[in-house]
CSV table of C-alpha atoms in Angstrom, one decimal:
chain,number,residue,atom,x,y,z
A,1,UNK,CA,-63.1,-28.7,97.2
A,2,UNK,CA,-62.5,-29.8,100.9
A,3,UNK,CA,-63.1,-33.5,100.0
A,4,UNK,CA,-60.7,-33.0,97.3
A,5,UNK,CA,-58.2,-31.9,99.6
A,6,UNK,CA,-59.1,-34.3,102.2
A,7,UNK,CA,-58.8,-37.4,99.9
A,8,UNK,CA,-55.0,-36.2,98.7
A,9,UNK,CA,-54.2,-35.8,102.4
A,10,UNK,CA,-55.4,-39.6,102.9
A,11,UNK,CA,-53.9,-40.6,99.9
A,12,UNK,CA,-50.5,-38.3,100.8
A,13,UNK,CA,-50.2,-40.3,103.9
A,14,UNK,CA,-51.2,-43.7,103.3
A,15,UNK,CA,-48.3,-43.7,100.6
A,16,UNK,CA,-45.7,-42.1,103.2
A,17,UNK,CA,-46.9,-44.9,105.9
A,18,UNK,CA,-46.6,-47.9,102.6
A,19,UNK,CA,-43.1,-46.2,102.0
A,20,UNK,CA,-41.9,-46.6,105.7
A,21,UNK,CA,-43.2,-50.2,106.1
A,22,UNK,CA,-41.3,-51.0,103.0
A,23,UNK,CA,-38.2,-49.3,104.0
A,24,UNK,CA,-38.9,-51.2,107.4
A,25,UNK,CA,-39.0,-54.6,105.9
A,26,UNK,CA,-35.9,-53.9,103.6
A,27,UNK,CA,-34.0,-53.1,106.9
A,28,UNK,CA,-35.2,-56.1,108.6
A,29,UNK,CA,-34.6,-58.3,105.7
A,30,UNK,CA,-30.9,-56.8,105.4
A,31,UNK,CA,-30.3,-57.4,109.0
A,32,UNK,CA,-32.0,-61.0,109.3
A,33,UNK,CA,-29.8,-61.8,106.6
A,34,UNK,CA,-26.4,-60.3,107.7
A,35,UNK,CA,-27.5,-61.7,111.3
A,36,UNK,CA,-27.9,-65.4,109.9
A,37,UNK,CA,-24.9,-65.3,107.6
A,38,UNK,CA,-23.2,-64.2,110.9
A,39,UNK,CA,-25.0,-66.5,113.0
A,40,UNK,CA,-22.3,-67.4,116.2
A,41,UNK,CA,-22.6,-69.7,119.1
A,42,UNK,CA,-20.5,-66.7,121.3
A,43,UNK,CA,-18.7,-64.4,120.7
A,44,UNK,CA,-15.5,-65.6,120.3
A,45,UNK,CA,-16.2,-68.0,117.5
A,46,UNK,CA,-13.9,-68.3,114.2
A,47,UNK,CA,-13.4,-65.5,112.1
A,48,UNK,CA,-15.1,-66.1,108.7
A,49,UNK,CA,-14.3,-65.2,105.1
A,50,UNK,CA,-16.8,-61.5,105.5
A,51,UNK,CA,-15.3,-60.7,108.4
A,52,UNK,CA,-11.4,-61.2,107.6
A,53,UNK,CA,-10.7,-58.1,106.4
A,54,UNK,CA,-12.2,-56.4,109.1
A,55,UNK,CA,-11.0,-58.4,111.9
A,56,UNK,CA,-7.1,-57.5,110.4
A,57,UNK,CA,-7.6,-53.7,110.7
A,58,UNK,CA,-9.5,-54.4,114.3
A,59,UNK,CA,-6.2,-56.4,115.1
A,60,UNK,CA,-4.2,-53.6,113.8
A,61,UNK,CA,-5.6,-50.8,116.1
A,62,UNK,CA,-6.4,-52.8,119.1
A,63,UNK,CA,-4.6,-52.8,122.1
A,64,UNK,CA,-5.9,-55.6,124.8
A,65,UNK,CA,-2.9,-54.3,127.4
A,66,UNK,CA,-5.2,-51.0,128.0
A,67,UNK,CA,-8.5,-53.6,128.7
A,68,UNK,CA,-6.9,-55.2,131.5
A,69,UNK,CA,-9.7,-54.1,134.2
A,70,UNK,CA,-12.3,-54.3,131.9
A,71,UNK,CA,-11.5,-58.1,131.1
A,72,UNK,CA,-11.2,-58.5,134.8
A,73,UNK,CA,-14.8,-57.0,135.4
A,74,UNK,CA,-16.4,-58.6,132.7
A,75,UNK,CA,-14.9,-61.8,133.8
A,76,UNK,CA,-16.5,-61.7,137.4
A,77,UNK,CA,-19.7,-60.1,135.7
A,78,UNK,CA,-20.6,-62.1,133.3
A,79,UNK,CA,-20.6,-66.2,134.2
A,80,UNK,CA,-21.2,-67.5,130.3
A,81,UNK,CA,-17.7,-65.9,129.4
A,82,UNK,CA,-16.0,-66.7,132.3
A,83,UNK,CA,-16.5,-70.5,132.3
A,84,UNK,CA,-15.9,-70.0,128.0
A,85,UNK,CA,-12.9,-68.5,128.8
A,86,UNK,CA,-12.0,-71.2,131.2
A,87,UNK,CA,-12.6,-73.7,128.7
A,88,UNK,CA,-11.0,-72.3,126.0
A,89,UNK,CA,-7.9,-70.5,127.4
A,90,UNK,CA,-5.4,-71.6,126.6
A,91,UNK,CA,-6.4,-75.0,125.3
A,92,UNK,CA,-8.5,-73.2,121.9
A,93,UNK,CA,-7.6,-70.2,121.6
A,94,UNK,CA,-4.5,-67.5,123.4
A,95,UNK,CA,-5.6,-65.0,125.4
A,96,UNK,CA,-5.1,-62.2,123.4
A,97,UNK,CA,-6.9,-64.0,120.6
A,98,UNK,CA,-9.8,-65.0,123.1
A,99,UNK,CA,-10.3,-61.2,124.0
A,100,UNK,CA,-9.4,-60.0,120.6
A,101,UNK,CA,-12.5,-61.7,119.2
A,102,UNK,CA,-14.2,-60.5,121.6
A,103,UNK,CA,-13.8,-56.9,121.7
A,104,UNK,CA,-14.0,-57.6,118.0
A,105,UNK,CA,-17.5,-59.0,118.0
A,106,UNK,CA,-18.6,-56.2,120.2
A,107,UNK,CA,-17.1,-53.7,117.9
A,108,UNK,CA,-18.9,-54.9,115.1
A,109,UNK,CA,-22.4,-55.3,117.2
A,110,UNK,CA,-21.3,-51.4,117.8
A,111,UNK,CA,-21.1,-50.5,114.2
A,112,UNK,CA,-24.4,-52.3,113.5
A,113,UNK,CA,-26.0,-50.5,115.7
A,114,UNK,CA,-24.7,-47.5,114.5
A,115,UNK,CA,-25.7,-48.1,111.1
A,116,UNK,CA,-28.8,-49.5,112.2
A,117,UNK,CA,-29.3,-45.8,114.4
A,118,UNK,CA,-28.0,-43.8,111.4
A,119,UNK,CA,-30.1,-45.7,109.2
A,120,UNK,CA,-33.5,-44.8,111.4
A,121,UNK,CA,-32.1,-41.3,111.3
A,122,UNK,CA,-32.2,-41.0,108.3
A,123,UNK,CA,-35.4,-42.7,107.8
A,124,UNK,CA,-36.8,-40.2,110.7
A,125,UNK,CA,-35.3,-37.1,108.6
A,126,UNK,CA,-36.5,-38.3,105.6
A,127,UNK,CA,-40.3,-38.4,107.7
A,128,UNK,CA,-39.7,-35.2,108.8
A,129,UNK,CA,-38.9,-33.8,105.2
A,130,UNK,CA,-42.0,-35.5,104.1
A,131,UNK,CA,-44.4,-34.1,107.0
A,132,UNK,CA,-43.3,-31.0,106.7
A,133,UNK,CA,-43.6,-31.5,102.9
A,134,UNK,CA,-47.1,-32.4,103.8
A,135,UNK,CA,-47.5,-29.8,106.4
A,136,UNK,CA,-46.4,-26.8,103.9
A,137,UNK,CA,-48.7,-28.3,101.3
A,138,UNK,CA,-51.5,-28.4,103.5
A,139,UNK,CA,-50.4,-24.2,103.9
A,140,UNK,CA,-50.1,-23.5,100.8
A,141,UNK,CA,-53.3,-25.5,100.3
A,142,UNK,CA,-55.1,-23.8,102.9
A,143,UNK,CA,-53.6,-20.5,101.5
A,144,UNK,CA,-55.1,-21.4,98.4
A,145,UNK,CA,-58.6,-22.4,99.5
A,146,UNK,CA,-58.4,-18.8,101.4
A,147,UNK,CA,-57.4,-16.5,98.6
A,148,UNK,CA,-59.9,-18.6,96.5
A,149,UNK,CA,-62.5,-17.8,99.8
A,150,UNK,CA,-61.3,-14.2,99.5
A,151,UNK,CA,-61.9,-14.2,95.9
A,152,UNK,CA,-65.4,-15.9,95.9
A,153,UNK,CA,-66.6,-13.8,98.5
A,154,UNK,CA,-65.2,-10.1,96.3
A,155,UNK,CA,-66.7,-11.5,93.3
A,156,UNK,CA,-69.9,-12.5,96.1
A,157,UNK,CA,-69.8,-9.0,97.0
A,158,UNK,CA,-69.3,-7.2,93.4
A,159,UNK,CA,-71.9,-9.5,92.4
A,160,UNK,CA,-74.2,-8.7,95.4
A,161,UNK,CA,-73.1,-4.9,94.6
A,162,UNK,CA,-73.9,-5.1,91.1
A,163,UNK,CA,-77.7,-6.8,91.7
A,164,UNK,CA,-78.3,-4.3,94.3
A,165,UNK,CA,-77.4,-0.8,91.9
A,166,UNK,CA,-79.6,-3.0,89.3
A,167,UNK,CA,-82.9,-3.4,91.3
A,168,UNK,CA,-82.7,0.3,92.8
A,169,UNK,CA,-82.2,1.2,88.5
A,170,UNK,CA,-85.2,-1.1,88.6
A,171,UNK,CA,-86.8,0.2,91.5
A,172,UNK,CA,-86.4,3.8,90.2
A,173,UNK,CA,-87.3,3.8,86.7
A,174,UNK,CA,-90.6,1.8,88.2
A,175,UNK,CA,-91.0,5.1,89.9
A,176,UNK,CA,-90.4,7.3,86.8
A,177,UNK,CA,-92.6,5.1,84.7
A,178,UNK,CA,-95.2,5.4,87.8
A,179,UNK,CA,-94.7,8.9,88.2
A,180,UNK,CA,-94.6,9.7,84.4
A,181,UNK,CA,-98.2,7.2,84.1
A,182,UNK,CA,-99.5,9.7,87.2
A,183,UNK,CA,-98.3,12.6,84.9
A,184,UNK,CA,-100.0,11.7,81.9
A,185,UNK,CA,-103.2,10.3,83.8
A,186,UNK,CA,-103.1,13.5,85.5
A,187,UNK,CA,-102.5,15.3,81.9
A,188,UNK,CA,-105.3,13.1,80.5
A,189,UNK,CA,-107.7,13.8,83.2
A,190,UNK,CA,-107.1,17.4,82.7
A,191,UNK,CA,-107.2,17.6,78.9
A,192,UNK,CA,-110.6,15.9,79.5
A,193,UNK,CA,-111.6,18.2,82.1
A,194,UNK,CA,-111.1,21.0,79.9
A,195,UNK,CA,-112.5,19.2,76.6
A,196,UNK,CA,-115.8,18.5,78.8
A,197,UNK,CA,-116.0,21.9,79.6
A,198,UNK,CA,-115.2,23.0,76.3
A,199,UNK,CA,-117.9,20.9,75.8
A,200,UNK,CA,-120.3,22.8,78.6
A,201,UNK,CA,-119.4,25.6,77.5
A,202,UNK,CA,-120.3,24.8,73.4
A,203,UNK,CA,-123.6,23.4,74.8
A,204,UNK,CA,-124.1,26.1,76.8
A,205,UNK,CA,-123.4,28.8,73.6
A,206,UNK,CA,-125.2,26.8,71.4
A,207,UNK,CA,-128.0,26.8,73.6
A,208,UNK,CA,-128.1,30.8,73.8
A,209,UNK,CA,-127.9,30.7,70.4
A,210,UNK,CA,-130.9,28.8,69.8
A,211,UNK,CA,-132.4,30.2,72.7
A,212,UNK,CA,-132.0,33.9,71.3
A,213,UNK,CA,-132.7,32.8,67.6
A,214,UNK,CA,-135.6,31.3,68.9
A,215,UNK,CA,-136.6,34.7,71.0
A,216,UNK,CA,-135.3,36.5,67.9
A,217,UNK,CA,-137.7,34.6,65.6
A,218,UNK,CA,-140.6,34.6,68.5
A,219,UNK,CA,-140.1,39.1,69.0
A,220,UNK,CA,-139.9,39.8,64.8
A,221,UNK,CA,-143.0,37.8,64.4
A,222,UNK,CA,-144.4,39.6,67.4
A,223,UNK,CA,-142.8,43.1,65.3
A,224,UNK,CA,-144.4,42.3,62.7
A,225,UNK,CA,-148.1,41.1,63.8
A,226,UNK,CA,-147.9,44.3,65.8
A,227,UNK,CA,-146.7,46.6,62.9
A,228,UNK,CA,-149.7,44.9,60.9
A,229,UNK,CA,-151.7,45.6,63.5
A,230,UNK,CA,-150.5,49.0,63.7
A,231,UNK,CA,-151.2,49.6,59.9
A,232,UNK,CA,-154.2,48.5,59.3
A,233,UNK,CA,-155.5,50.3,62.4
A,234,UNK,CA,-153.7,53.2,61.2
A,235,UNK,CA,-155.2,52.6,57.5
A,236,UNK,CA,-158.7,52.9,59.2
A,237,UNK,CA,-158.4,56.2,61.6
A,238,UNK,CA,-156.9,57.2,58.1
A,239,UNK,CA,-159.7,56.0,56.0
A,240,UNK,CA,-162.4,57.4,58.6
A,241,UNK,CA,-160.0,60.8,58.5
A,242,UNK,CA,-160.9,60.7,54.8
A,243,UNK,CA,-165.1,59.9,55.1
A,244,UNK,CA,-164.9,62.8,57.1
A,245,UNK,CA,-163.7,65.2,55.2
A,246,UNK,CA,-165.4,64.4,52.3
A,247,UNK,CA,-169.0,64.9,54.4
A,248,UNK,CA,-170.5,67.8,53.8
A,249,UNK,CA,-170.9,70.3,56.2
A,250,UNK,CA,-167.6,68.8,58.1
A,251,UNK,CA,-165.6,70.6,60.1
A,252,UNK,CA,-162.1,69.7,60.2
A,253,UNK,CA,-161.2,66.7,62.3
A,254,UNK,CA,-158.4,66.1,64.1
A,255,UNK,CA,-155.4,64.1,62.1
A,256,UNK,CA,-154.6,60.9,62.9
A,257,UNK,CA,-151.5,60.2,64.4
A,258,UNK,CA,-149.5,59.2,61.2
A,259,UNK,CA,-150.5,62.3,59.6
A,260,UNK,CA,-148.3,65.7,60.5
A,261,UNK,CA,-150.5,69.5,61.6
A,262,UNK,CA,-149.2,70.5,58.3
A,263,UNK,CA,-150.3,67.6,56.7
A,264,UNK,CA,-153.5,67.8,57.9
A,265,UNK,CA,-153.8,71.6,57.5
A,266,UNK,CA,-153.0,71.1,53.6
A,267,UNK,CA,-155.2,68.3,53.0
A,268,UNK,CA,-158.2,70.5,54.8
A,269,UNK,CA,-157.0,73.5,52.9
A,270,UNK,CA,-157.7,71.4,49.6
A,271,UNK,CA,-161.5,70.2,51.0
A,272,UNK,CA,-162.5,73.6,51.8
A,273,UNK,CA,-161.4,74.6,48.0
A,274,UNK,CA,-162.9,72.0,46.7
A,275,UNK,CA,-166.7,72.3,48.5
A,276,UNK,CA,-166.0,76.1,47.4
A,277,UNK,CA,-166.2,74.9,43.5
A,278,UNK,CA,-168.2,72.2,43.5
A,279,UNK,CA,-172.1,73.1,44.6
A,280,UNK,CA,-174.3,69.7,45.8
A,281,UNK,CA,-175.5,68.6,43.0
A,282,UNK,CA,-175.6,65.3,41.2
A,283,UNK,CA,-172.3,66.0,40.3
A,284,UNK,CA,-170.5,65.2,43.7
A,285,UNK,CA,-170.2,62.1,42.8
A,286,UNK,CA,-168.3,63.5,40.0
A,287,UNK,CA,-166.0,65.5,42.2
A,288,UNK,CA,-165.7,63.1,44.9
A,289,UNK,CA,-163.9,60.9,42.1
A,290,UNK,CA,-161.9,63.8,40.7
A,291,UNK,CA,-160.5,64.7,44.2
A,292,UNK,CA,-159.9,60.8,45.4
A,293,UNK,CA,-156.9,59.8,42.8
A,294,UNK,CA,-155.5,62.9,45.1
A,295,UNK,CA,-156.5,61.6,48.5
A,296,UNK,CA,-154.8,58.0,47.2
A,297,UNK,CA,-151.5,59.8,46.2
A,298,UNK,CA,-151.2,61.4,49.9
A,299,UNK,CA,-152.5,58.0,51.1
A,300,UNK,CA,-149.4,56.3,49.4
A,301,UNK,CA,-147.2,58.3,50.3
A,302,UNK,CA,-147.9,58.3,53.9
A,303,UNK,CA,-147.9,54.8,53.9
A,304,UNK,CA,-144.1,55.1,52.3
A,305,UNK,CA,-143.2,57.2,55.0
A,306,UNK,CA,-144.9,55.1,57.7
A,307,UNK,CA,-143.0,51.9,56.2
A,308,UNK,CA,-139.7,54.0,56.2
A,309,UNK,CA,-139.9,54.9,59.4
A,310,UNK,CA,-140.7,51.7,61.2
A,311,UNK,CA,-137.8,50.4,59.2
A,312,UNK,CA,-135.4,52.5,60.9
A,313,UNK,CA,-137.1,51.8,64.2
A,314,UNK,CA,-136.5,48.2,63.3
A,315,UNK,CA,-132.7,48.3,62.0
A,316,UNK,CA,-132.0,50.4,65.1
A,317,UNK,CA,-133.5,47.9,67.7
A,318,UNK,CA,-131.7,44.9,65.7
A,319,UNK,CA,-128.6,46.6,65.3
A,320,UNK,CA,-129.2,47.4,69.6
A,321,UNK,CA,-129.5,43.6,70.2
A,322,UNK,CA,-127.2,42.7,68.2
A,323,UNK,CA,-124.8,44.9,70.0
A,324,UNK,CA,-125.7,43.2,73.0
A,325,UNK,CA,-125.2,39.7,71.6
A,326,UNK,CA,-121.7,40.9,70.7
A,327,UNK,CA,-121.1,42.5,74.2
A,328,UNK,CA,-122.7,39.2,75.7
A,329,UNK,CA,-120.4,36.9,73.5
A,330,UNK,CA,-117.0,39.1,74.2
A,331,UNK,CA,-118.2,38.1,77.8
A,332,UNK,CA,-118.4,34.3,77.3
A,333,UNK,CA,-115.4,34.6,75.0
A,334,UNK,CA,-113.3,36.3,78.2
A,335,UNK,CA,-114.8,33.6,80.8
A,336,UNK,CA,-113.8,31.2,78.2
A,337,UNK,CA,-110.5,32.1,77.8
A,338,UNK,CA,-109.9,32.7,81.3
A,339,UNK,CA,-111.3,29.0,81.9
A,340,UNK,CA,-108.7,27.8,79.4
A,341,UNK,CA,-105.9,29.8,81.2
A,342,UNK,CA,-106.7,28.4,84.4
A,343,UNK,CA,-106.9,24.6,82.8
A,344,UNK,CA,-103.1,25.5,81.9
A,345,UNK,CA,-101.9,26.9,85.0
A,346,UNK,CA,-103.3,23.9,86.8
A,347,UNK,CA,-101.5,21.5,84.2
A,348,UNK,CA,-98.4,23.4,84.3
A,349,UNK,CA,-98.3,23.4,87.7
A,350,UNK,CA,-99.0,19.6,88.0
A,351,UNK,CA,-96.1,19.1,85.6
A,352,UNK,CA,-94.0,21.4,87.8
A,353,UNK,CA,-94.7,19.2,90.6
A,354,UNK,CA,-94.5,15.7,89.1
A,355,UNK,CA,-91.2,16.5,87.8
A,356,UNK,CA,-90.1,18.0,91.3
A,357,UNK,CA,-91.6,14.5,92.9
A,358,UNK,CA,-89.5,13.0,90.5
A,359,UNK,CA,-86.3,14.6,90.9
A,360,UNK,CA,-86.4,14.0,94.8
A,361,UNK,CA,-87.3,10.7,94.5
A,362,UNK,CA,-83.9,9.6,92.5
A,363,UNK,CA,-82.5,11.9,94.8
A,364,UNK,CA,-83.5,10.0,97.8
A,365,UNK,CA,-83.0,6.9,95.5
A,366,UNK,CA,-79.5,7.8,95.0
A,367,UNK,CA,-78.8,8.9,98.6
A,368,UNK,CA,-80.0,5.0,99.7
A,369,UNK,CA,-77.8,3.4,97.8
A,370,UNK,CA,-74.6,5.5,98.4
A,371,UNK,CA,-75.9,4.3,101.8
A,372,UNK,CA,-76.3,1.3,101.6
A,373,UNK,CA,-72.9,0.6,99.6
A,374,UNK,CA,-71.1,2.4,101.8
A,375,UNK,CA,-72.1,-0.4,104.6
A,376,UNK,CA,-71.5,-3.0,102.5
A,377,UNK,CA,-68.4,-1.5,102.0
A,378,UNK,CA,-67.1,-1.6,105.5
A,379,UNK,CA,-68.2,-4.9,105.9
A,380,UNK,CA,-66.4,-6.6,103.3
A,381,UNK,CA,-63.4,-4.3,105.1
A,382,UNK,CA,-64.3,-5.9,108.7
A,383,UNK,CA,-64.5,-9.6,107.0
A,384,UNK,CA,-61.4,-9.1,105.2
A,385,UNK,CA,-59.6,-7.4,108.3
A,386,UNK,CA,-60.5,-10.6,110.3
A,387,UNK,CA,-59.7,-13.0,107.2
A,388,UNK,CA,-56.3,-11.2,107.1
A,389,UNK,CA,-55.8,-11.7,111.0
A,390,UNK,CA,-56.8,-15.1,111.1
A,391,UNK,CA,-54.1,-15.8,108.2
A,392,UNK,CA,-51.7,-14.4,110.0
A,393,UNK,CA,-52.9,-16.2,113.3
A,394,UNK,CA,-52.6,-19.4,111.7
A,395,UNK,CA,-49.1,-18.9,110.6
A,396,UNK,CA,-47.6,-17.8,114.3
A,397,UNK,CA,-49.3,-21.3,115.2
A,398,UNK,CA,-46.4,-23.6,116.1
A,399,UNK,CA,-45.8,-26.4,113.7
A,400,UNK,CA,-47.2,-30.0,115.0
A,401,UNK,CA,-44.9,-32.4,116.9
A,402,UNK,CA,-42.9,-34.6,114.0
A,403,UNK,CA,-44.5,-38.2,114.0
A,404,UNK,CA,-43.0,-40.9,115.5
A,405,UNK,CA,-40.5,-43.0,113.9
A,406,UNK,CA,-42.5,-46.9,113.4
A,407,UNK,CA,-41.2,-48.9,116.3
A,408,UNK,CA,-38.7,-52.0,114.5
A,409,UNK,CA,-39.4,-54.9,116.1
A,410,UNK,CA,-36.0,-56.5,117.8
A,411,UNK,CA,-34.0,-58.8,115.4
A,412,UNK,CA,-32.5,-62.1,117.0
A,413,UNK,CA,-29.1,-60.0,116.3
A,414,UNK,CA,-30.4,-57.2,118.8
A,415,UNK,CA,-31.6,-59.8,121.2
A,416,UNK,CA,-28.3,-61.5,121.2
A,417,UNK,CA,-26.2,-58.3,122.0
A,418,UNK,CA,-28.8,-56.7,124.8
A,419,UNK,CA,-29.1,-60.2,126.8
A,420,UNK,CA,-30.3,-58.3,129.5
A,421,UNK,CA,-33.5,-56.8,127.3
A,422,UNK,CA,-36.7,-58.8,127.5
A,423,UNK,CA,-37.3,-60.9,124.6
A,424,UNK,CA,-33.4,-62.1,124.9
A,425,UNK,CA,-32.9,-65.9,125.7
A,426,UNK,CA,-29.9,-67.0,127.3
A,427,UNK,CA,-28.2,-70.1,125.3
A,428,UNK,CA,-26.3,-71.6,127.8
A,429,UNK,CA,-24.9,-74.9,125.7
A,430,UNK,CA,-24.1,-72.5,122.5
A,431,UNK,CA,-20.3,-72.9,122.4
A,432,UNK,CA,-19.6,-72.3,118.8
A,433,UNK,CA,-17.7,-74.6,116.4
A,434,UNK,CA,-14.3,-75.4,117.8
A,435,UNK,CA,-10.9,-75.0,116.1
């Protein structure tokens, strides 16, 4: 953009300084030519056919009586118009004709001038237009380039503002997606804590279950190899009970344990009637068999009892441990469920706290940013506070010094009119052409 504007600056001028030399040239065409069509030995030569009709209206107005001392000084001044007017006075030209043309000439070398002054005043004016043409482009350019500045540097900043709210939305929902991956690694690790344990604990129950089905198994076999035990000792004290009863000459044993007093008393009550009725004889053998389908009826039915009763021993001591296996898995159940409650306080209180980590972080997040922003803020204020007083510096600045006019070169016409100036060459033989 600034070589841009530097290169329409060049070009701005370079035309400007083309347009002056031209004018330049014109004028010093225009005057070369006026100055050779009116090319004079002195000043007092003839009148010709461009100059007539001035010359009448200078005759008209002019009044030689009220230049009496200035012809006297310019005669003992100047030397080249004295001895002219000693040679041509009276014999060329009159006297008043002599100074008319004079005062003429010098009238017109005036008005030249004049035009020639007016015409470089213009020619400065029209400079000065164009500088300060140039010099409030070159504001409004500089104007330009600064609102442009301005503008670049508020969409800089809105763009700078924008990226900045978009990584911290970046930066935060990294956090949430860090914070929610803890949560759920957290969850995870928990959920598998308590699935491992549920684990333990299944193990663990399975393995009391085996365990007491194995005790179980290991106690009814013992039960039951001590209940056979138990009646087949108690199937010999009975069968001994019975041998001695049916001894002759016996007295009454003692009953075995399986057998009640009354039992006992009627079974001893039934061998004392029977060795009453039956003498010894070949035919005991005879009663013996008669009484035993008795004895094997009380024999069966004692063992009916026997078995009833150890039955009921057994249902009561199964339906005792199975109490306790109840009582012991209401137990495990409890320290289960107590396990599990735990495993969700712990998880709920994790949550609690992720979520609470969570919320201060965009909270802190947030507070950052407003920060931030708000410094940002107040230093696109201070940059635009010293953009606006520089702005305002630069137009208080004084405007530049107009340039120069071009300096015109003297014509032969100047020269001849400012004899005194250097560059002026004194033609002492140029008398003019003579009437």
């Amino acid at each position: 953009m600034w070589l841009y504007q530097a290169a329409k600056q060049v070009q701005e001028k370079v035309q400007e300084r083309a347009t002056s030399i031209v004018a330049q040239v014109q004028d010093e065409a225009s005057s070369l030519l006026k100055t050779m069509s009116q090319m004079q030995s002195n000043p007092v030569d003839e009148i010709i056919f461009e100059e007539l009709d001035d010359y009448k209206d200078f005759q008209e107005v002019f009044d030689l009586d009220m230049k009496t001392d200035d012809v006297a000084a310019i005669l003992q001044k100047d030397e080249f118009i004295s001895d002219l007017h000693t040679a041509m006075v009276p014999e060329q030209l009159s006297y008043k004709e002599f100074w008319t043309r004079y005062y003429f000439r010098q009238f017109m070398q005036l008005r030249r001038e004049e035009e020639e002054a007016k015409r470089e005043e213009e020619r400065r004016q029209k400079l000065e237009q164009e500088r300060q043409l140039r010099e409030q482009r070159r504001l409004e350019a500089e104007a330009r380039e600064a609102e442009e500045a301005q503008e670049r540097a508020e969409q800089l900043a809105r763009e700078n503002d924008l990226q900045m709210w978009k990584d911290q939305v970046a930066s935060l929902q990294e956090v949430i997606a860090s914070l929610e991956k803890a949560e759920s690694t957290n969850h995870q690790l928990l959920v598998e804590e308590y699935e491992t344990k549920m684990a333990q604990m299944t193990l663990q129950i399975d393995d009391a279950k085996a365990t007491g089905y194995e005790e179980g198994i290991a106690e009814s076999e013992q039960i039951i190899k001590s209940m056979r035990e138990s009646i087949q000792q108690e199937q010999k004290e009975m069968e001994a009970y019975i041998f001695s009863l049916v001894r002759p000459g016996a007295t009454m044993p003692s009953p075995p344990v399986s057998v009640s007093a009354d039992l006992a008393k009627a079974i001893w009550s039934l061998h004392s009637a029977a060795s009453q009725e039956i003498t010894p004889s070949a035919a005991d053998g005879a009663s013996f068999n008669e009484v035993t389908p008795d004895v094997t009826a009380l024999k069966e039915e004692l063992e009916s009892l026997r078995a009833e009763n150890q039955a009921l021993k057994t249902t009561s001591e199964r339906l005792q441990e199975t109490v306790k296996e109840v009582d012991v898995w209401k137990a495990r159940a409890l320290k289960m469920k107590k396990m599990k409650d735990e495993a969700d306080a712990a998880a709920k209180h994790q949550e609690e706290q992720v979520k609470q980590e969570i919320t201060e972080a965009m909270q802190q997040g947030i507070a950052h940013g407003k920060a931030e922003l708000a410094g940002e803020i107040a230093a696109l204020q201070a940059q635009v506070t010293r953009q606006a007083e520089e702005i305002s510096r630069l137009k208080n600045q004084p405007a530049s010094a107009p340039l120069e006019a071009a300096p015109v070169p003297p014509t032969e016409a100047t020269v001849a009119a400012n004899p005194g100036e250097p560059g002026a060459e004194t033609r002492g033989d140029d008398w003019g052409e003579w009437d």
